[in-house]
Amino acid sequence: MSSSDERRDEAEKPVVSRRNFLKGTGVAGVALTIPLAPGAEAQAGVAGVTVIGPERSKITLNVNGTPRALEVEPRVTLLDALRNDLDVTGAKRVCDRATCGACSVILDGKLVYGCSVLAIEAQGRKIETVESLASNGQLHPVQKAFVDNDAQQCGFCTPGFVMACKSLLDHHPEPSADDIRLGLGGNLCRCGTYVGIKAAVAQAATEMKKTRTKGGRRNG
Amino acid sequence: MNKFEYASPTTKEQAVAMLGKAWGETEILAGGTDLLSLMKDFVATPQRIVNIKGIKELSSLQILRDGSARIGALVTIDQLLEATRKSHPALSQAAAGIASPQIRNMGTVAGDLCQRPRCWYYRAGFGLLARNDAGQALVPSGDNRYHAILGNKGPALFVNPSSLAPALIALAAKVQIFGPDGAREVEVEKFFVAPQSSADREYALKSNELVTGISIPKSTGLLSATYEVRQREVLDWPLAAASVAIKLDAAKKVTSARIALGHVAPTPWVATEAASTLIGKTISEESAVAAGKLATAGAQPLSHNAYKVQLTQVAVKRALLAAAGISA
Amino acid sequence: MAEYKWPEESKRKYIGKRISRLDGPDKVSGRAKYTFDINRPGMLFGKVLRSPHAHAKIVSIDTSAAESMPGVKGVRIIQGPGTEIQWAMDEIALVAAVDEGTAEDAARAIKVKYEVLPHVVNERELASVPAANRRPPTEQTKGDPAAAFSGAEVIVEDVYGNDVITHCCLETHGLVTEWPGANNVLLHQSTQSISSNGGEMARALQLPAGSVEVKMDHIGGGFGSKFPVDRWGVEATKLSKQLGGAPIKLMLERDAELTVAGTRPSAYAKVKVGAKKDGTLVAWESESWGSGGVAGTGMPPYPYVWQFANQKTRHHSISTNNGPQRAWRAPNHPQACLVTMGALEDLAAKIGMDPLDFVLKNIEMTGVRANVYRDELLKGAEMIEWKKIWRPRGQGGVGSTSTVKRGLGLSLHTWGGGGHASDCDLTVHPDGSVEIKIGSQDLGTGTRTTIQIVVAESLAVPREMVKVHLGSNKYPPSGSSGGSTTIGGVSASSRRASIDALNLLLEKVAPTLGTTADKLEAVDGKIQVIGDPTKSMTWKQACAKLGTQPITTRGKNPGRENLTSAGVGGVQMADVSVDIETGIIRMNNFIAVQDCGLIIDMKTAESQVFGAMIMGVTFSLYEEKIMDDQTGRMLNPNMEFYRLAGLADIGNFKVHMMTGKGYDERGPIGLGEPPTVSPGAAISNAVANAIGVRVSTLPLTPDRVLAALARKGGQAS
């Protein structure tokens, strides 16, 4: 990915400062039309608070166990940073409005919509994407169950569903119908793969249970 | 999204000092599930985002045996769902109505209360009161199938989208607010207001104030439930919702009742008369139906949403029966 | 010598078995790269400025502010002053910039003045459509419908229909376009038509046809909406040229995808249908209307499947200021099916007949596929326990309560689906590995997988030895994936290529085995004398005889011997519960019985049917492109209010594929369209059966269900 290099030439210098509120804005033009009320400037210099942006700044994201450095404006979402800046494209942009789940990633152990987290607020947090699930070429039981039960057609919703199913089974190893309803209610598919996904959840739950039991025995 | 600058204060004093003196200049970022969507649609165009997730004290959650509770602004919907399952079923059920784990993990209690209306004219850029360039109101003569049936005599015709507010109102909860002048507290039902102008907000906050949490009074013996009418089992906006909290005496007669409706008016709607009429009665199909009818007695449906009157009545009935443990 | 004809069931190792899709592991692990995922060195991001008005003339455009913004590389006007815009969100100008935010800022900084013109965006009520928006109606009469109606003993008259819906592909339309040289273009495009898009783009750019390369490994949904390169694709490519060939990624935003990238037209019809008291159908009459945007829309095939001796149809094509229709799985069939099967169900109810009996009684009227339908109806009835659960209309099926009513509904459908033209090159390498190159695309239907199955079966080698290359117009041309024509086309061409290659190999090794090629066969990874496993050599040993020169054969469809055919039948039955207090419908069970000739991969074939049924639940209950009369805009260009069914909404599904004698020998027939046809009718009929009244228009939303119930209440009292 060399597009970020290209962009760096274009971008203004990263701005990370406790600087004056008024100066920092307004230059960007079109979208910033609301004038700040008098007094805002005075409030801006709040002790101990760093103001970042609106231009690009350097951040580091911990993606699938690897620290990745990039430069983004505060307005860039985690999803777009992963996809456009880091070429980590497993999470998909579909609704881009916290509805469909195609962008699902796991942030500090919690399933979230990557489209609705700012990249800048994901700093210092553990970001897991679908790319992290397979280890040493071995699919995760959820992934294997998706393949075995053909829980995918076009596959564009699949990474999000895989992450949602993994999160569901991590939190509910033996999910009830209600757990499944509440655990997979934030993802949508257009091709209609839900019959396969239901079967995949059942298979993965069984497989993961076996693995846990074996692990338990070894440890015991 | 327009460009903005970003700050992540660690105390509420810092946060408040960073907020603008007029609405729109700054926005508070908590869960982000609504704010970022508003910004992507250029409905919100703040110059500064104040991320409050670094303020640790806002994440506290405390529920005592008597049912009294203090819930920090940043408590997530999922934490609330789990924590209130036994103590406040109405609240837990309302949280469970948000069928997306992603939203429950990201979304916060304060964010649920302060999220903006889902009116499609508002979201398309026609302003909070949905007017075209000529100042004409679009909702009355437009597609208003999801708009208000109650409290719609003023200029605001959207419905309040909060999932938790009706339950909190039924539980007589209060919103804790912190601002430049210190802390204050307001009853949840008074927190919400129907705006008179597009520059107003739908809640009684100043632009440089912050919701810091919710307090629920003691609720020993209180029976509560929430019923949402949603078309889909997955993440979906309710077409109507009702939360109820009742107390019964030894003879199963109602000694106190509160009923609040969601998604039917520009504010969560308190159905005072419907609740008071239950006093002294037992909860039955008949009394629950009557309460539902009273709750919508003043309804003035718009051109395409009369069906919501019935849905509201059903929600009230089913919430009451559920609270009383009667299967419909 | 091996023959083209499909192997007997007893000899099939892969064909018809349950095989997991080949690209499954790539898709579940995020490795599968879609057009939206393509990042090229130095890539710019394109954003489009769109019209806020549904009908307007462009007066002036000022791009100066946009052009002077830092990071903006180029601005291109797509529709200039004087142009009349015919639908909201039509493209005005395109910007390319170093990142998405900058491109969006710049697009918003373009100032456009419009002269706003009156628009019409809704056509549900024919009477309220202005005369200027109606085309002259078309009318057709067969037999003597008036006389036939006078002999009818029972007549039903009602209105049936469905609103406009969109494709809502999860991967939006779009492309990454660049000029690797001064006179050639490389497109990564999300397309259903990889082999034709290069030539189409070349024509638009006035380049020689071969100068545009098109690539796509995976596509996030198409459903009929992704055949052309589209104006935005051409404009982005022209802008790339202006910018020295720099790659530009232009993927539509969700709101544009739902507003301008394709719709399924609406269809409404006032139907009159008559029968004898014994259920014998006698006559049909319909006056229909619908719109697929500015160009209006043709009449769906009313009455659907049933061949009436006496019928009259009249159709109004309505022009509206909406983004244009595009093929949507089984164009026109779901609409025709809903209207026809809805009216027939109502007629059966009025006569007092079980619709299953009613349909079976008249089944000969369906023509050549009557026997298929009969078998499927009986199978379906068994699967859904029709006779046990069904009760006459309004009585509520078994398990109904005072507030929740259960109902059953059925429907049947047909589709053609003959194989399209398809070329492929198959290479058998001296090391035994096999490659096939084909200018087709896998829409998630399992095309890759089925090609591998056909080749491996034909050569009797393990599937893993066959590498399938598709998704490039540098491979031999194969048809667009539309109309359920892909499986027929690619399976036939890859079968012929495989058999030709095998026969060449047999010629090569025959002397070693001391015989002639016509005495040899390929079985289980070996070449052997027919019926004599002792005289054999392994596939690898055989291929080693090729020396250094691989065998490459060109497979074609059509070709010698028909390997595929057209025309399938299917039946679906829905079991629903309706909460009559809220109007909310829940799917209990939904079954499909489907014929598609010879099934290559049972697992992905069933997936196709399940998927079509789920999509069917979605358009039956939830989907509607909601247009605002005042602003002329779509009110729900998002996935919150443009609702798709979720996992917990679909109930229990069962699929039965018709296979064996009478089916297999017809060869593979496409499956993308047929099972999407019946859901609307089956579900609408089930709801009518449950609640005792027809909800006339899809989607069956709570407000409409409650309104229908109120209408019934009014009639009853």
Short mmCIF file of C-alpha atoms in Angstrom, two decimals, chain C residues 200-489:
data_model
loop_
_atom_site.label_atom_id
_atom_site.label_comp_id
_atom_site.label_asym_id
_atom_site.label_seq_id
_atom_site.Cartn_x
_atom_site.Cartn_y
_atom_site.Cartn_z
CA GLU C 200 -18.38 -1.83 -23.49
CA MET C 201 -15.90 0.46 -21.77
CA ALA C 202 -13.65 0.48 -24.84
CA ARG C 203 -16.58 1.62 -27.00
CA ALA C 204 -17.35 4.43 -24.60
CA LEU C 205 -13.70 5.55 -24.70
CA GLN C 206 -13.32 4.93 -28.44
CA LEU C 207 -10.51 2.48 -27.85
CA PRO C 208 -9.99 -0.87 -29.59
CA ALA C 209 -12.09 -3.52 -27.87
CA GLY C 210 -9.11 -5.44 -26.55
CA SER C 211 -7.53 -2.53 -24.75
CA VAL C 212 -9.58 -2.71 -21.58
CA GLU C 213 -8.78 -5.41 -19.07
CA VAL C 214 -11.45 -6.23 -16.50
CA LYS C 215 -10.81 -8.19 -13.31
CA MET C 216 -12.94 -9.33 -10.43
CA ASP C 217 -12.38 -12.21 -8.05
CA HIS C 218 -15.43 -11.74 -5.86
CA ILE C 219 -18.61 -9.70 -5.97
CA GLY C 220 -20.75 -8.63 -3.05
CA GLY C 221 -24.12 -9.21 -4.66
CA GLY C 222 -25.59 -8.24 -8.00
CA PHE C 223 -29.04 -9.80 -8.35
CA GLY C 224 -29.36 -8.41 -11.87
CA SER C 225 -28.24 -4.86 -11.19
CA LYS C 226 -24.57 -5.11 -12.15
CA PHE C 227 -24.30 -5.75 -15.87
CA PRO C 228 -23.17 -2.42 -17.37
CA VAL C 229 -20.00 -0.41 -16.80
CA ASP C 230 -22.36 2.47 -16.01
CA ARG C 231 -21.91 6.14 -16.71
CA TRP C 232 -20.10 6.67 -13.43
CA GLY C 233 -17.61 3.98 -14.45
CA VAL C 234 -16.95 5.63 -17.80
CA GLU C 235 -16.63 9.07 -16.20
CA ALA C 236 -14.24 7.82 -13.54
CA THR C 237 -12.13 6.22 -16.26
CA LYS C 238 -12.07 9.45 -18.24
CA LEU C 239 -11.09 11.36 -15.13
CA SER C 240 -8.30 8.84 -14.48
CA LYS C 241 -6.97 9.53 -17.98
CA GLN C 242 -7.08 13.28 -17.30
CA LEU C 243 -5.00 12.59 -14.20
CA GLY C 244 -2.29 10.69 -16.00
CA GLY C 245 -3.89 7.30 -15.52
CA ALA C 246 -3.88 7.33 -11.72
CA PRO C 247 -6.14 4.67 -10.21
CA ILE C 248 -9.46 6.01 -8.96
CA LYS C 249 -11.70 4.03 -6.65
CA LEU C 250 -15.34 4.93 -7.03
CA MET C 251 -17.77 2.87 -5.02
CA LEU C 252 -21.32 4.19 -4.60
CA GLU C 253 -22.38 5.30 -1.16
CA ARG C 254 -25.24 3.34 0.38
CA ASP C 255 -27.84 6.04 -0.28
CA ALA C 256 -26.90 6.21 -3.95
CA GLU C 257 -26.90 2.43 -4.20
CA LEU C 258 -30.48 2.31 -2.96
CA THR C 259 -31.63 5.32 -4.94
CA VAL C 260 -30.05 5.06 -8.39
CA ALA C 261 -28.40 1.67 -8.87
CA GLY C 262 -31.45 -0.33 -9.79
CA THR C 263 -34.97 -1.19 -8.76
CA ARG C 264 -37.50 -3.92 -9.28
CA PRO C 265 -40.52 -2.18 -10.79
CA SER C 266 -43.78 -1.93 -8.98
CA ALA C 267 -46.75 -3.96 -10.19
CA TYR C 268 -50.38 -3.40 -9.34
CA ALA C 269 -53.36 -5.08 -10.96
CA LYS C 270 -57.10 -5.02 -10.67
CA VAL C 271 -57.99 -8.62 -11.36
CA LYS C 272 -61.24 -10.36 -12.20
CA VAL C 273 -61.09 -14.13 -12.30
CA GLY C 274 -63.94 -16.60 -12.58
CA ALA C 275 -64.55 -20.31 -12.03
CA LYS C 276 -67.27 -22.90 -11.89
CA LYS C 277 -68.50 -23.97 -8.47
CA ASP C 278 -66.49 -27.17 -8.80
CA GLY C 279 -63.33 -25.08 -9.07
CA THR C 280 -62.84 -25.20 -12.83
CA LEU C 281 -61.15 -21.96 -13.89
CA VAL C 282 -62.87 -20.22 -16.79
CA ALA C 283 -61.72 -16.66 -17.39
CA TRP C 284 -59.20 -13.95 -16.49
CA GLU C 285 -59.24 -10.21 -16.86
CA SER C 286 -56.72 -7.74 -15.48
CA GLU C 287 -55.98 -4.07 -15.70
CA SER C 288 -52.46 -3.52 -14.49
CA TRP C 289 -49.98 -0.73 -14.03
CA GLY C 290 -46.52 -0.21 -12.66
CA SER C 291 -43.35 1.78 -12.97
CA GLY C 292 -39.67 1.14 -13.21
CA GLY C 293 -38.75 4.82 -13.43
CA VAL C 294 -38.74 7.26 -16.30
CA ALA C 295 -39.04 4.56 -18.95
CA GLY C 296 -42.09 3.02 -17.30
CA THR C 297 -42.32 -0.75 -17.33
CA GLY C 298 -43.81 -3.52 -19.42
CA MET C 299 -46.56 -5.86 -18.33
CA PRO C 300 -45.56 -8.86 -16.26
CA PRO C 301 -46.85 -12.10 -17.79
CA TYR C 302 -50.44 -12.03 -16.45
CA PRO C 303 -52.01 -14.47 -15.84
CA TYR C 304 -48.88 -16.26 -14.66
CA VAL C 305 -48.30 -19.91 -15.63
CA TRP C 306 -52.05 -20.62 -16.01
CA GLN C 307 -53.16 -20.73 -19.63
CA PHE C 308 -56.72 -19.42 -19.78
CA ALA C 309 -58.67 -19.98 -22.98
CA ASN C 310 -60.48 -16.73 -22.33
CA GLN C 311 -58.57 -13.77 -21.03
CA LYS C 312 -58.10 -10.07 -21.38
CA THR C 313 -55.21 -7.97 -20.14
CA ARG C 314 -54.73 -4.23 -20.18
CA HIS C 315 -51.55 -2.57 -18.97
CA HIS C 316 -50.48 0.98 -18.20
CA SER C 317 -46.80 1.80 -18.18
CA ILE C 318 -46.17 4.71 -15.82
CA SER C 319 -43.24 7.04 -16.10
CA THR C 320 -41.95 8.38 -12.80
CA ASN C 321 -39.00 10.46 -11.64
CA ASN C 322 -37.23 7.54 -10.07
CA GLY C 323 -33.90 5.88 -10.66
CA PRO C 324 -34.32 3.31 -13.43
CA GLN C 325 -35.26 -0.31 -13.04
CA ARG C 326 -32.71 -3.00 -13.62
CA ALA C 327 -33.17 -6.72 -13.92
CA TRP C 328 -34.04 -8.02 -10.47
CA ARG C 329 -33.89 -11.81 -10.03
CA ALA C 330 -36.55 -13.30 -12.33
CA PRO C 331 -37.69 -10.01 -13.89
CA ASN C 332 -41.49 -9.68 -13.93
CA HIS C 333 -42.13 -13.16 -12.58
CA PRO C 334 -42.52 -12.43 -8.85
CA GLN C 335 -44.99 -9.68 -9.67
CA ALA C 336 -46.99 -11.80 -12.10
CA CYS C 337 -46.94 -14.71 -9.69
CA LEU C 338 -48.15 -12.63 -6.75
CA VAL C 339 -51.03 -11.14 -8.68
CA THR C 340 -52.12 -14.41 -10.29
CA MET C 341 -51.68 -16.79 -7.38
CA GLY C 342 -53.21 -14.24 -5.02
CA ALA C 343 -56.35 -13.97 -7.13
CA LEU C 344 -56.58 -17.76 -7.50
CA GLU C 345 -56.24 -18.27 -3.74
CA ASP C 346 -59.03 -15.76 -3.17
CA LEU C 347 -61.17 -17.53 -5.72
CA ALA C 348 -60.59 -20.89 -4.06
CA ALA C 349 -61.52 -19.35 -0.71
CA LYS C 350 -64.71 -17.91 -2.15
CA ILE C 351 -65.65 -21.28 -3.63
CA GLY C 352 -64.79 -22.90 -0.33
CA MET C 353 -62.05 -25.12 -1.68
CA ASP C 354 -58.68 -25.94 -0.21
CA PRO C 355 -56.30 -24.07 -2.57
CA LEU C 356 -54.14 -27.18 -2.81
CA ASP C 357 -57.09 -29.12 -4.21
CA PHE C 358 -58.08 -26.15 -6.36
CA VAL C 359 -54.64 -25.85 -7.92
CA LEU C 360 -54.35 -29.60 -8.45
CA LYS C 361 -57.78 -29.67 -10.07
CA ASN C 362 -56.73 -27.10 -12.65
CA ILE C 363 -53.10 -28.17 -12.99
CA GLU C 364 -53.35 -29.21 -16.63
CA MET C 365 -53.87 -25.53 -17.43
CA THR C 366 -50.19 -25.00 -16.62
CA GLY C 367 -49.21 -26.86 -19.78
CA VAL C 368 -46.03 -28.84 -20.28
CA ARG C 369 -44.92 -28.75 -16.67
CA ALA C 370 -48.21 -29.90 -15.17
CA ASN C 371 -46.73 -33.20 -14.02
CA VAL C 372 -43.74 -31.52 -12.42
CA TYR C 373 -46.01 -29.14 -10.53
CA ARG C 374 -48.28 -31.97 -9.43
CA ASP C 375 -45.38 -33.97 -8.02
CA GLU C 376 -43.97 -30.89 -6.36
CA LEU C 377 -47.31 -29.86 -4.86
CA LEU C 378 -47.80 -33.27 -3.32
CA LYS C 379 -44.24 -33.34 -2.00
CA GLY C 380 -44.57 -29.84 -0.60
CA ALA C 381 -47.90 -30.60 1.05
CA GLU C 382 -46.26 -33.52 2.81
CA MET C 383 -43.29 -31.44 3.93
CA ILE C 384 -45.39 -28.68 5.45
CA GLU C 385 -48.15 -31.01 6.71
CA TRP C 386 -50.67 -29.07 4.69
CA LYS C 387 -53.68 -31.26 5.31
CA LYS C 388 -53.00 -31.37 9.04
CA ILE C 389 -52.54 -27.65 9.56
CA TRP C 390 -54.61 -25.94 6.89
CA ARG C 391 -58.08 -24.66 7.83
CA PRO C 392 -60.49 -22.71 5.64
CA ARG C 393 -59.84 -19.02 5.32
CA GLY C 394 -60.26 -17.01 8.47
CA GLN C 395 -60.75 -19.99 10.75
CA GLY C 396 -57.08 -19.99 11.69
CA GLY C 397 -54.78 -22.94 11.11
CA VAL C 398 -53.96 -25.46 13.83
CA GLY C 399 -52.44 -23.75 16.86
CA SER C 400 -54.13 -20.37 16.37
CA THR C 401 -55.06 -18.37 19.46
CA SER C 402 -57.46 -15.50 19.95
CA THR C 403 -54.78 -13.01 18.92
CA VAL C 404 -52.34 -15.04 16.83
CA LYS C 405 -53.71 -16.63 13.68
CA ARG C 406 -51.87 -19.23 11.70
CA GLY C 407 -52.24 -19.69 7.99
CA LEU C 408 -50.85 -21.62 5.05
CA GLY C 409 -50.31 -20.41 1.53
CA LEU C 410 -48.89 -21.87 -1.64
CA SER C 411 -47.62 -20.80 -4.98
CA LEU C 412 -45.89 -22.21 -8.04
CA HIS C 413 -43.55 -20.78 -10.60
CA THR C 414 -41.44 -21.36 -13.66
CA TRP C 415 -38.33 -20.00 -15.31
CA GLY C 416 -36.30 -20.70 -18.45
CA GLY C 417 -32.63 -20.70 -17.55
CA GLY C 418 -31.03 -22.26 -20.60
CA GLY C 419 -27.24 -22.15 -20.67
CA HIS C 420 -25.64 -19.02 -22.11
CA ALA C 421 -22.83 -18.93 -24.63
CA SER C 422 -19.60 -19.92 -22.92
CA ASP C 423 -16.03 -20.54 -23.99
CA CYS C 424 -13.30 -21.92 -21.79
CA ASP C 425 -9.76 -23.19 -22.11
CA LEU C 426 -8.77 -26.29 -20.23
CA THR C 427 -5.15 -27.29 -19.82
CA VAL C 428 -3.87 -30.66 -18.64
CA HIS C 429 -0.26 -30.26 -17.62
CA PRO C 430 2.38 -32.98 -17.86
CA ASP C 431 2.56 -33.02 -14.03
CA GLY C 432 -1.11 -33.98 -13.93
CA SER C 433 -2.42 -30.67 -12.71
CA VAL C 434 -5.39 -29.17 -14.50
CA GLU C 435 -6.32 -25.55 -15.07
CA ILE C 436 -9.41 -24.07 -16.57
CA LYS C 437 -9.76 -20.47 -17.66
CA ILE C 438 -13.17 -19.03 -18.24
CA GLY C 439 -14.39 -15.46 -18.58
CA SER C 440 -17.21 -16.01 -16.13
CA GLN C 441 -17.82 -14.70 -12.63
CA ASP C 442 -18.94 -16.24 -9.37
CA LEU C 443 -21.75 -14.20 -7.86
CA GLY C 444 -21.74 -16.35 -4.75
CA THR C 445 -23.86 -18.87 -6.56
CA GLY C 446 -21.00 -21.38 -6.53
CA THR C 447 -19.87 -21.02 -10.15
CA ARG C 448 -16.21 -21.69 -9.28
CA THR C 449 -17.15 -24.73 -7.31
CA THR C 450 -19.39 -26.21 -9.97
CA ILE C 451 -16.79 -25.73 -12.71
CA GLN C 452 -14.25 -27.56 -10.59
CA ILE C 453 -16.74 -30.34 -9.92
CA VAL C 454 -17.53 -30.78 -13.62
CA VAL C 455 -13.88 -30.87 -14.63
CA ALA C 456 -12.83 -33.20 -11.82
CA GLU C 457 -15.77 -35.52 -12.52
CA SER C 458 -15.06 -35.52 -16.25
CA LEU C 459 -11.37 -36.30 -15.86
CA ALA C 460 -11.89 -38.56 -12.83
CA VAL C 461 -9.28 -36.66 -10.86
CA PRO C 462 -9.46 -35.33 -7.31
CA ARG C 463 -11.06 -31.85 -7.17
CA GLU C 464 -7.93 -30.41 -5.58
CA MET C 465 -6.01 -31.03 -8.82
CA VAL C 466 -8.26 -28.64 -10.73
CA LYS C 467 -7.54 -24.96 -10.54
CA VAL C 468 -10.34 -22.71 -11.73
CA HIS C 469 -9.51 -19.27 -13.09
CA LEU C 470 -12.37 -16.89 -13.69
CA GLY C 471 -13.07 -13.22 -13.20
CA SER C 472 -11.04 -11.79 -16.09
CA ASN C 473 -11.91 -10.78 -19.62
CA LYS C 474 -8.52 -12.11 -20.69
CA TYR C 475 -9.99 -15.59 -20.38
CA PRO C 476 -12.24 -17.03 -23.07
CA PRO C 477 -15.54 -15.18 -23.10
CA SER C 478 -18.46 -16.53 -21.16
CA GLY C 479 -21.91 -15.02 -20.81
CA SER C 480 -23.18 -12.55 -18.28
CA SER C 481 -24.46 -14.09 -15.09
CA GLY C 482 -28.12 -13.26 -15.42
CA GLY C 483 -31.35 -15.08 -16.04
CA SER C 484 -30.10 -18.29 -14.44
CA THR C 485 -28.00 -19.05 -17.49
CA THR C 486 -24.56 -19.44 -15.95
CA ILE C 487 -24.62 -22.98 -14.66
CA GLY C 488 -25.91 -24.31 -17.98
CA GLY C 489 -23.31 -22.36 -19.93
#
